[in-house]
Amino acid sequence: MRSPMRWAPRAFPCPPRRPRCGPSPRRTRCARRRNEGGHAMYAFDYQRPAAIADAVALLRDLEEPKLLAGGQTLLPTLKQRLAQPGTLVDLSRIPGLSGIEATGEGVRIGAMTRHAAVANSDTVRAIVPSLAELASVIGDPAVRNRGTIGGSLANNDPTADYPAGLLGLGGTILTDRRHIAADDFFTGLFETALEEDEMIVAVEVPRVARAAYRKFRNPASRYAMAGVFVAQGAGGGLPCAACQGDAEAGGGSDRRLGACSGPPPATAGGRPAAAQAAAGVRYGLDCACDRAGGRPEWAMTALFHGLSAFPLTPADDEGIVDTDGLGILIQRLVEAGVDSIGLLGSTGTYAYLDPAQRGRAVAAAAEAVAGRVPLIVSVGAMRTSWAKALAREAEHAGAAGLLLAPLSYTPLTEGEVARHFRAVAGTTALPLCIYNNPGTTHFTFSRALIAELAAIPNIAAIKMPLPADGDCAGELAALKRETSPGFAVGYSGDWGAAAALLAGGQAWYSVVAGLLPKPALRLTRAALEGRVDEAEMVNAAFQPLWGLFRAHSSLRIMYEIADCLSLPVGHPPAPLGRVDKTAANAVGHALDTLMALPETAPSAR
Ligand SMILES: Cc1cc2nc3c(=O)[nH]c(=O)nc-3n(C[C@H](O)[C@H](O)[C@H](O)COP(=O)(O)OP(=O)(O)OC[C@H]3O[C@@H](n4cnc5c(N)ncnc54)[C@H](O)[C@@H]3O)c2cc1C
């Protein structure tokens, strides 16, 4: 049984609870490192075989050989003198060890295939998108461009991501001599079923009905503090596999949480972190690829449906985001039970924040949400390359979906907008919602363009402005005719939300819900469930606010509402300013009207 990186440097420089060093001089590394205090690696020989058989022969014949793949774990270990191999056997020149191919049943990935190649592979995205998603959240770009799937599996770090994916998918590890089911491969903390002279040559994962991976990252290393991979195989059950930061509990075959026929378990083997992640992954499953229709179709039961609340982004006068303040706003939304959070929308003043501050806001929001509610991040930007970078960053930070508006200074043509959306959608595995907001972008989407964009596999929804003629039902019918059944149509424009939802709109992208989620949620639920009287009653209580939104812009009024609620949001970004005193007082009165809303619906009284 192989234990490749017993002294992994990242988590346990000289671990007190690891098996103690034996009598061999090479096994007293921790003590020697302290005594010598040097930083150079121990000397070793280097071999670069040209064939798998040659590499295996070197493993068999040499003293203390060690395979070198991406070096992302091995090299730091050597640099810290935590390992002292006799010879490094570099796998980089062996042909055929790297690459991805579709098989009849799924995908075969060569052992030397980099994480970035898996994340960006069209083949993996088409057949096992959850694995591409998993690979895209490993470490940072440097790690993803060097680290390999074979190295990660052989290392079996309890906080690594791939082992959970392989277990959840029911994958197989192919070595130079045999096939090992993932269930039998991971035998303990940094331990695998590999023989001392055995090497991984490839990995096979089957196509599954749907699957998803979610992890809570260590903010520094980005290893999983807790992570859950859930897959639904052909049999319909849900085998759940967890990897987690509790190294003593999660390193071996007990990563597997067990098969279950319903949703992920509320408690997972008594491990609260894993159970929390299991709960967080539910919405991930909803956005997993459902390929029943032959081509990827996003099945959205949570994302882009119901109430999406758009918080302000608290910031100082220089545009530095107040991450604590943002955390407070997010926590209120999570506690209220909104269906999703729309970060950095127009209400979140994305157009007034530089990319670094947008990144800070996304990271802070993802941390505050902690997987409890889907986080939808707006990634609109003037340049396509900027929007792509923002999309990748949001995905990496843990966003569940994206919103994209066609921002521009020079008016855009339909062809330019189509290219922009294709490019951004192609850079991410996340589902994307078209942010149709002509009031701010000055671009009007034609129905033909919406239909064209809706055919892109991960463009899953559109956020529409209220129709000029007020005919939501007519517009919805036309859009539904021209797009696929899974494509969700929702509305913004708070004062028309009740009518839009009652007409069949599937989501309310709500400004006011960013600060007043509870009455907004009540309106949404009543309208979506067809309780017309109650929806109209709540909407009537909102009327004074709607009037102020229309007269002064919803963004300015939101800052006044935040003041009334003593919420820390700072000021509107200059040159935007505050409303005058009369309007500010009117906001207080409007909130009084809303607070006087009866608890029960008219029909229930
Ligand atoms: C800063 C940082 C952050 C990271 N974050 C994450 C993260 O978030 N999630 C995550 O999962 N991982 C993370 N990693 C680890 C990363 O994914 C590594 O790529 C991985 O652990 C090892 O892969 P490698 O190709 O670099 O292997 P190497 O470091 O070259 O080798 C690792 C071990 O595997 C053995 N080995 C390599 N290839 C084979 C083979 N084909 N057959 C048998 N044995 C083999 C080696 O002998 C060695 O013992 C991170 C690493 C760093 C440095």
mmCIF file of C-alpha atoms in Angstrom, residues 102-371:
data_model
loop_
_atom_site.group_PDB
_atom_site.id
_atom_site.type_symbol
_atom_site.label_atom_id
_atom_site.label_comp_id
_atom_site.label_asym_id
_atom_site.label_seq_id
_atom_site.Cartn_x
_atom_site.Cartn_y
_atom_site.Cartn_z
ATOM 1 C CA ALA A 102 -14.685 10.218 -24.679
ATOM 2 C CA THR A 103 -15.323 6.520 -24.191
ATOM 3 C CA GLY A 104 -18.585 4.689 -24.775
ATOM 4 C CA GLU A 105 -19.523 5.024 -21.115
ATOM 5 C CA GLY A 106 -17.917 8.302 -20.110
ATOM 6 C CA VAL A 107 -14.508 9.939 -20.142
ATOM 7 C CA ARG A 108 -10.934 8.685 -19.883
ATOM 8 C CA ILE A 109 -8.395 11.155 -18.503
ATOM 9 C CA GLY A 110 -4.654 10.513 -18.656
ATOM 10 C CA ALA A 111 -2.778 10.608 -15.348
ATOM 11 C CA MET A 112 -0.627 13.582 -16.403
ATOM 12 C CA THR A 113 -3.615 15.699 -17.450
ATOM 13 C CA ARG A 114 -3.491 19.067 -15.703
ATOM 14 C CA HIS A 115 -6.406 20.292 -13.613
ATOM 15 C CA ALA A 116 -6.840 23.270 -15.982
ATOM 16 C CA ALA A 117 -7.174 20.927 -18.965
ATOM 17 C CA VAL A 118 -9.955 19.013 -17.206
ATOM 18 C CA ALA A 119 -11.675 22.247 -16.172
ATOM 19 C CA ASN A 120 -11.610 23.625 -19.714
ATOM 20 C CA SER A 121 -12.187 20.422 -21.666
ATOM 21 C CA ASP A 122 -15.221 20.514 -23.941
ATOM 22 C CA THR A 123 -15.375 16.723 -23.685
ATOM 23 C CA VAL A 124 -15.485 16.698 -19.887
ATOM 24 C CA ARG A 125 -17.930 19.597 -19.839
ATOM 25 C CA ALA A 126 -20.220 17.784 -22.232
ATOM 26 C CA ILE A 127 -20.107 14.365 -20.558
ATOM 27 C CA VAL A 128 -19.305 14.949 -16.862
ATOM 28 C CA PRO A 129 -19.662 18.716 -16.301
ATOM 29 C CA SER A 130 -19.482 18.281 -12.538
ATOM 30 C CA LEU A 131 -15.897 17.032 -12.847
ATOM 31 C CA ALA A 132 -14.920 20.092 -14.896
ATOM 32 C CA GLU A 133 -16.573 22.211 -12.223
ATOM 33 C CA LEU A 134 -14.596 20.392 -9.524
ATOM 34 C CA ALA A 135 -11.297 20.852 -11.369
ATOM 35 C CA SER A 136 -11.986 24.557 -11.845
ATOM 36 C CA VAL A 137 -12.033 25.150 -8.084
ATOM 37 C CA ILE A 138 -8.773 23.376 -7.254
ATOM 38 C CA GLY A 139 -6.181 25.778 -5.859
ATOM 39 C CA ASP A 140 -5.305 28.791 -7.992
ATOM 40 C CA PRO A 141 -4.397 29.113 -11.698
ATOM 41 C CA ALA A 142 -0.742 28.215 -11.070
ATOM 42 C CA VAL A 143 -1.716 25.005 -9.276
ATOM 43 C CA ARG A 144 -4.310 24.145 -11.908
ATOM 44 C CA ASN A 145 -1.820 24.633 -14.724
ATOM 45 C CA ARG A 146 0.786 22.318 -13.174
ATOM 46 C CA GLY A 147 -1.043 19.846 -10.926
ATOM 47 C CA THR A 148 -2.235 16.560 -12.437
ATOM 48 C CA ILE A 149 -5.149 14.264 -11.744
ATOM 49 C CA GLY A 150 -2.816 11.284 -11.292
ATOM 50 C CA GLY A 151 -0.677 13.145 -8.754
ATOM 51 C CA SER A 152 -3.709 14.316 -6.827
ATOM 52 C CA LEU A 153 -5.246 10.836 -6.622
ATOM 53 C CA ALA A 154 -1.950 9.150 -5.747
ATOM 54 C CA ASN A 155 -1.408 11.688 -2.977
ATOM 55 C CA ASN A 156 -4.923 11.214 -1.509
ATOM 56 C CA ASP A 157 -4.782 14.340 0.601
ATOM 57 C CA PRO A 158 -7.899 14.258 2.827
ATOM 58 C CA THR A 159 -8.714 17.817 1.783
ATOM 59 C CA ALA A 160 -8.158 17.329 -1.956
ATOM 60 C CA ASP A 161 -11.083 17.539 -4.354
ATOM 61 C CA TYR A 162 -10.629 14.774 -6.928
ATOM 62 C CA PRO A 163 -10.991 11.823 -4.526
ATOM 63 C CA ALA A 164 -14.558 12.892 -3.657
ATOM 64 C CA GLY A 165 -15.353 13.252 -7.364
ATOM 65 C CA LEU A 166 -14.000 9.821 -8.226
ATOM 66 C CA LEU A 167 -15.896 8.218 -5.346
ATOM 67 C CA GLY A 168 -19.126 10.046 -6.100
ATOM 68 C CA LEU A 169 -19.000 9.214 -9.793
ATOM 69 C CA GLY A 170 -17.948 5.625 -9.210
ATOM 70 C CA GLY A 171 -14.756 6.120 -11.217
ATOM 71 C CA THR A 172 -11.920 3.696 -11.871
ATOM 72 C CA ILE A 173 -8.170 4.222 -11.519
ATOM 73 C CA LEU A 174 -6.168 2.540 -14.277
ATOM 74 C CA THR A 175 -2.602 1.624 -13.374
ATOM 75 C CA ASP A 176 0.195 0.018 -15.348
ATOM 76 C CA ARG A 177 -1.143 -3.395 -14.299
ATOM 77 C CA ARG A 178 -4.798 -3.292 -13.189
ATOM 78 C CA HIS A 179 -8.064 -1.389 -12.815
ATOM 79 C CA ILE A 180 -8.959 -0.259 -9.279
ATOM 80 C CA ALA A 181 -12.462 0.939 -8.405
ATOM 81 C CA ALA A 182 -12.355 4.282 -6.578
ATOM 82 C CA ASP A 183 -14.137 2.594 -3.672
ATOM 83 C CA ASP A 184 -11.113 0.325 -3.198
ATOM 84 C CA PHE A 185 -8.428 2.854 -4.069
ATOM 85 C CA PHE A 186 -8.508 5.325 -1.154
ATOM 86 C CA THR A 187 -7.451 3.327 1.866
ATOM 87 C CA GLY A 188 -6.544 5.925 4.494
ATOM 88 C CA LEU A 189 -4.974 9.272 5.266
ATOM 89 C CA PHE A 190 -2.568 9.904 2.335
ATOM 90 C CA GLU A 191 -2.818 6.139 1.698
ATOM 91 C CA THR A 192 -3.886 4.367 -1.477
ATOM 92 C CA ALA A 193 -4.069 0.804 -2.772
ATOM 93 C CA LEU A 194 -1.091 1.432 -5.103
ATOM 94 C CA GLU A 195 1.853 -0.945 -4.765
ATOM 95 C CA GLU A 196 5.285 0.605 -4.184
ATOM 96 C CA ASP A 197 6.228 0.122 -7.852
ATOM 97 C CA GLU A 198 2.819 0.830 -9.372
ATOM 98 C CA MET A 199 1.840 3.970 -11.263
ATOM 99 C CA ILE A 200 -1.462 5.484 -12.317
ATOM 100 C CA VAL A 201 -1.770 5.807 -16.090
ATOM 101 C CA ALA A 202 -5.344 7.072 -16.416
ATOM 102 C CA VAL A 203 -8.708 7.520 -14.784
ATOM 103 C CA GLU A 204 -12.133 6.629 -16.130
ATOM 104 C CA VAL A 205 -15.372 8.202 -14.991
ATOM 105 C CA PRO A 206 -18.813 7.192 -16.241
ATOM 106 C CA ARG A 207 -21.516 9.483 -17.541
ATOM 107 C CA VAL A 208 -24.148 10.001 -14.829
ATOM 108 C CA ALA A 209 -27.653 11.446 -14.900
ATOM 109 C CA ARG A 210 -26.535 14.500 -12.966
ATOM 110 C CA ALA A 211 -23.970 15.452 -10.393
ATOM 111 C CA ALA A 212 -22.523 18.440 -8.603
ATOM 112 C CA TYR A 213 -19.654 19.372 -6.326
ATOM 113 C CA ARG A 214 -19.534 22.087 -3.695
ATOM 114 C CA LYS A 215 -16.809 22.877 -1.221
ATOM 115 C CA PHE A 216 -16.073 25.351 1.519
ATOM 116 C CA ARG A 217 -12.592 26.543 0.754
ATOM 117 C CA ASN A 218 -9.720 27.319 3.013
ATOM 118 C CA PRO A 219 -9.390 31.010 2.126
ATOM 119 C CA ALA A 220 -5.582 30.797 1.928
ATOM 120 C CA SER A 221 -4.766 27.468 0.261
ATOM 121 C CA ARG A 222 -8.201 26.867 -1.292
ATOM 122 C CA TYR A 223 -8.116 23.228 -0.266
ATOM 123 C CA ALA A 224 -11.537 21.958 0.842
ATOM 124 C CA MET A 225 -12.379 22.520 4.491
ATOM 125 C CA ALA A 226 -15.522 20.587 3.664
ATOM 126 C CA GLY A 227 -16.706 19.386 0.317
ATOM 127 C CA VAL A 228 -19.428 17.164 -1.031
ATOM 128 C CA PHE A 229 -19.782 15.528 -4.395
ATOM 129 C CA VAL A 230 -23.244 14.176 -5.141
ATOM 130 C CA ALA A 231 -24.035 12.112 -8.203
ATOM 131 C CA GLN A 232 -27.208 10.548 -9.452
ATOM 132 C CA GLY A 233 -26.398 7.438 -11.423
ATOM 133 C CA ALA A 234 -28.525 5.478 -13.820
ATOM 134 C CA GLY A 235 -30.225 3.705 -10.886
ATOM 135 C CA GLY A 236 -31.577 6.983 -9.523
ATOM 136 C CA GLY A 237 -29.893 6.762 -6.110
ATOM 137 C CA LEU A 238 -27.618 9.451 -4.777
ATOM 138 C CA PRO A 239 -24.207 8.137 -3.820
ATOM 139 C CA CYS A 240 -22.642 10.949 -1.792
ATOM 140 C CA ALA A 241 -18.919 11.237 -1.281
ATOM 141 C CA ALA A 242 -17.329 13.788 0.986
ATOM 142 C CA CYS A 243 -13.867 15.115 1.371
ATOM 143 C CA GLN A 244 -13.250 17.321 4.328
ATOM 144 C CA GLY A 245 -10.620 19.143 6.291
ATOM 145 C CA ASP A 246 -10.853 16.883 9.308
ATOM 146 C CA ALA A 247 -7.891 14.857 8.201
ATOM 147 C CA GLU A 248 -8.198 12.184 10.854
ATOM 148 C CA ALA A 249 -11.783 11.418 9.861
ATOM 149 C CA GLY A 250 -11.848 12.003 6.157
ATOM 150 C CA GLY A 251 -8.777 10.540 4.554
ATOM 151 C CA GLY A 252 -9.807 7.063 3.670
ATOM 152 C CA SER A 253 -12.710 5.088 2.404
ATOM 153 C CA ASP A 254 -14.871 6.744 5.068
ATOM 154 C CA ARG A 255 -14.968 9.771 2.790
ATOM 155 C CA ARG A 256 -18.052 8.084 1.395
ATOM 156 C CA LEU A 257 -21.198 9.350 3.080
ATOM 157 C CA GLY A 258 -23.208 6.465 1.695
ATOM 158 C CA ALA A 259 -25.853 5.983 -0.924
ATOM 159 C CA CYS A 260 -29.263 7.465 -0.343
ATOM 160 C CA SER A 261 -32.419 7.526 -2.375
ATOM 161 C CA GLY A 262 -33.621 10.973 -1.317
ATOM 162 C CA PRO A 263 -31.878 14.301 -0.993
ATOM 163 C CA PRO A 264 -28.491 14.449 0.740
ATOM 164 C CA PRO A 265 -28.736 13.466 4.401
ATOM 165 C CA ALA A 266 -29.346 16.097 7.065
ATOM 166 C CA THR A 267 -26.510 14.697 9.095
ATOM 167 C CA ALA A 268 -23.685 12.873 7.472
ATOM 168 C CA GLY A 269 -22.134 10.251 9.687
ATOM 169 C CA GLY A 270 -22.266 12.694 12.579
ATOM 170 C CA ARG A 271 -19.968 15.056 10.710
ATOM 171 C CA PRO A 272 -21.560 18.495 10.816
ATOM 172 C CA ALA A 273 -19.226 20.116 8.283
ATOM 173 C CA ALA A 274 -20.021 17.484 5.699
ATOM 174 C CA ALA A 275 -23.737 17.683 6.457
ATOM 175 C CA GLN A 276 -23.648 21.431 5.983
ATOM 176 C CA ALA A 277 -21.911 20.993 2.671
ATOM 177 C CA ALA A 278 -24.452 18.343 1.714
ATOM 178 C CA ALA A 279 -27.211 20.858 2.317
ATOM 179 C CA GLY A 280 -25.339 23.455 0.306
ATOM 180 C CA VAL A 281 -24.989 21.112 -2.608
ATOM 181 C CA ARG A 282 -28.738 20.714 -3.095
ATOM 182 C CA TYR A 283 -29.003 23.720 -5.271
ATOM 183 C CA GLY A 284 -25.892 22.574 -7.092
ATOM 184 C CA LEU A 285 -27.784 19.497 -8.161
ATOM 185 C CA ASP A 286 -30.538 21.682 -9.483
ATOM 186 C CA CYS A 287 -28.129 23.411 -11.791
ATOM 187 C CA ALA A 288 -26.342 20.237 -12.773
ATOM 188 C CA CYS A 289 -26.618 19.196 -16.353
ATOM 189 C CA ASP A 290 -29.723 17.209 -17.074
ATOM 190 C CA ARG A 291 -29.073 15.522 -20.355
ATOM 191 C CA ALA A 292 -32.371 13.742 -20.784
ATOM 192 C CA GLY A 293 -33.142 15.937 -23.772
ATOM 193 C CA GLY A 294 -29.968 14.972 -25.624
ATOM 194 C CA ARG A 295 -28.117 18.247 -25.182
ATOM 195 C CA PRO A 296 -27.200 19.938 -21.925
ATOM 196 C CA GLU A 297 -30.208 21.701 -20.476
ATOM 197 C CA TRP A 298 -30.016 23.463 -17.133
ATOM 198 C CA ALA A 299 -32.698 22.184 -14.792
ATOM 199 C CA MET A 300 -33.299 25.196 -12.597
ATOM 200 C CA THR A 301 -35.538 24.634 -9.656
ATOM 201 C CA ALA A 302 -33.715 27.159 -7.523
ATOM 202 C CA LEU A 303 -31.551 29.368 -9.686
ATOM 203 C CA PHE A 304 -33.311 32.075 -11.702
ATOM 204 C CA HIS A 305 -36.655 31.249 -10.088
ATOM 205 C CA GLY A 306 -38.557 32.903 -7.263
ATOM 206 C CA LEU A 307 -37.205 35.931 -5.431
ATOM 207 C CA SER A 308 -33.704 37.077 -6.301
ATOM 208 C CA ALA A 309 -32.673 39.820 -3.873
ATOM 209 C CA PHE A 310 -30.177 42.461 -5.006
ATOM 210 C CA PRO A 311 -28.276 44.025 -2.095
ATOM 211 C CA LEU A 312 -26.407 47.313 -2.181
ATOM 212 C CA THR A 313 -22.633 46.982 -2.039
ATOM 213 C CA PRO A 314 -21.487 48.946 1.015
ATOM 214 C CA ALA A 315 -18.367 50.941 0.152
ATOM 215 C CA ASP A 316 -16.545 54.076 1.227
ATOM 216 C CA ASP A 317 -16.164 57.223 -0.857
ATOM 217 C CA GLU A 318 -13.119 55.750 -2.651
ATOM 218 C CA GLY A 319 -15.110 52.694 -3.673
ATOM 219 C CA ILE A 320 -13.406 50.361 -1.192
ATOM 220 C CA VAL A 321 -15.931 47.657 -0.379
ATOM 221 C CA ASP A 322 -16.944 47.295 3.260
ATOM 222 C CA THR A 323 -16.905 43.507 3.423
ATOM 223 C CA ASP A 324 -18.283 43.411 6.983
ATOM 224 C CA GLY A 325 -21.201 45.620 5.970
ATOM 225 C CA LEU A 326 -21.857 43.429 2.942
ATOM 226 C CA GLY A 327 -21.763 40.361 5.183
ATOM 227 C CA ILE A 328 -24.490 41.890 7.371
ATOM 228 C CA LEU A 329 -26.745 42.532 4.357
ATOM 229 C CA ILE A 330 -26.158 39.023 3.021
ATOM 230 C CA GLN A 331 -26.879 37.415 6.381
ATOM 231 C CA ARG A 332 -30.269 39.199 6.541
ATOM 232 C CA LEU A 333 -31.148 37.840 3.102
ATOM 233 C CA VAL A 334 -30.106 34.306 3.963
ATOM 234 C CA GLU A 335 -32.111 34.401 7.193
ATOM 235 C CA ALA A 336 -35.182 35.722 5.374
ATOM 236 C CA GLY A 337 -35.016 32.738 3.007
ATOM 237 C CA VAL A 338 -34.750 34.477 -0.377
ATOM 238 C CA ASP A 339 -34.361 32.122 -3.330
ATOM 239 C CA SER A 340 -31.135 33.672 -4.582
ATOM 240 C CA ILE A 341 -28.910 36.688 -4.045
ATOM 241 C CA GLY A 342 -28.049 38.877 -7.023
ATOM 242 C CA LEU A 343 -24.699 40.385 -6.165
ATOM 243 C CA LEU A 344 -23.263 43.425 -7.932
ATOM 244 C CA GLY A 345 -26.316 44.186 -10.003
ATOM 245 C CA SER A 346 -27.268 47.769 -10.795
ATOM 246 C CA THR A 347 -28.336 48.043 -7.140
ATOM 247 C CA GLY A 348 -24.963 46.634 -6.156
ATOM 248 C CA THR A 349 -23.339 49.513 -8.115
ATOM 249 C CA TYR A 350 -21.125 47.195 -10.164
ATOM 250 C CA ALA A 351 -20.554 49.869 -12.777
ATOM 251 C CA TYR A 352 -18.954 52.081 -10.111
ATOM 252 C CA LEU A 353 -16.523 49.496 -8.723
ATOM 253 C CA ASP A 354 -13.136 48.543 -10.113
ATOM 254 C CA PRO A 355 -12.400 44.854 -10.806
ATOM 255 C CA ALA A 356 -10.408 44.403 -7.599
ATOM 256 C CA GLN A 357 -13.273 45.702 -5.469
ATOM 257 C CA ARG A 358 -15.756 43.573 -7.382
ATOM 258 C CA GLY A 359 -13.569 40.570 -6.618
ATOM 259 C CA ARG A 360 -13.463 41.532 -2.942
ATOM 260 C CA ALA A 361 -17.242 41.829 -2.845
ATOM 261 C CA VAL A 362 -17.726 38.429 -4.484
ATOM 262 C CA ALA A 363 -15.292 36.720 -2.114
ATOM 263 C CA ALA A 364 -16.908 38.333 0.938
ATOM 264 C CA ALA A 365 -20.422 37.491 -0.237
ATOM 265 C CA ALA A 366 -19.499 33.888 -1.016
ATOM 266 C CA GLU A 367 -18.044 33.539 2.443
ATOM 267 C CA ALA A 368 -21.118 35.085 4.075
ATOM 268 C CA VAL A 369 -23.526 32.954 2.049
ATOM 269 C CA ALA A 370 -21.522 29.794 2.806
ATOM 270 C CA GLY A 371 -23.499 27.729 0.327
#
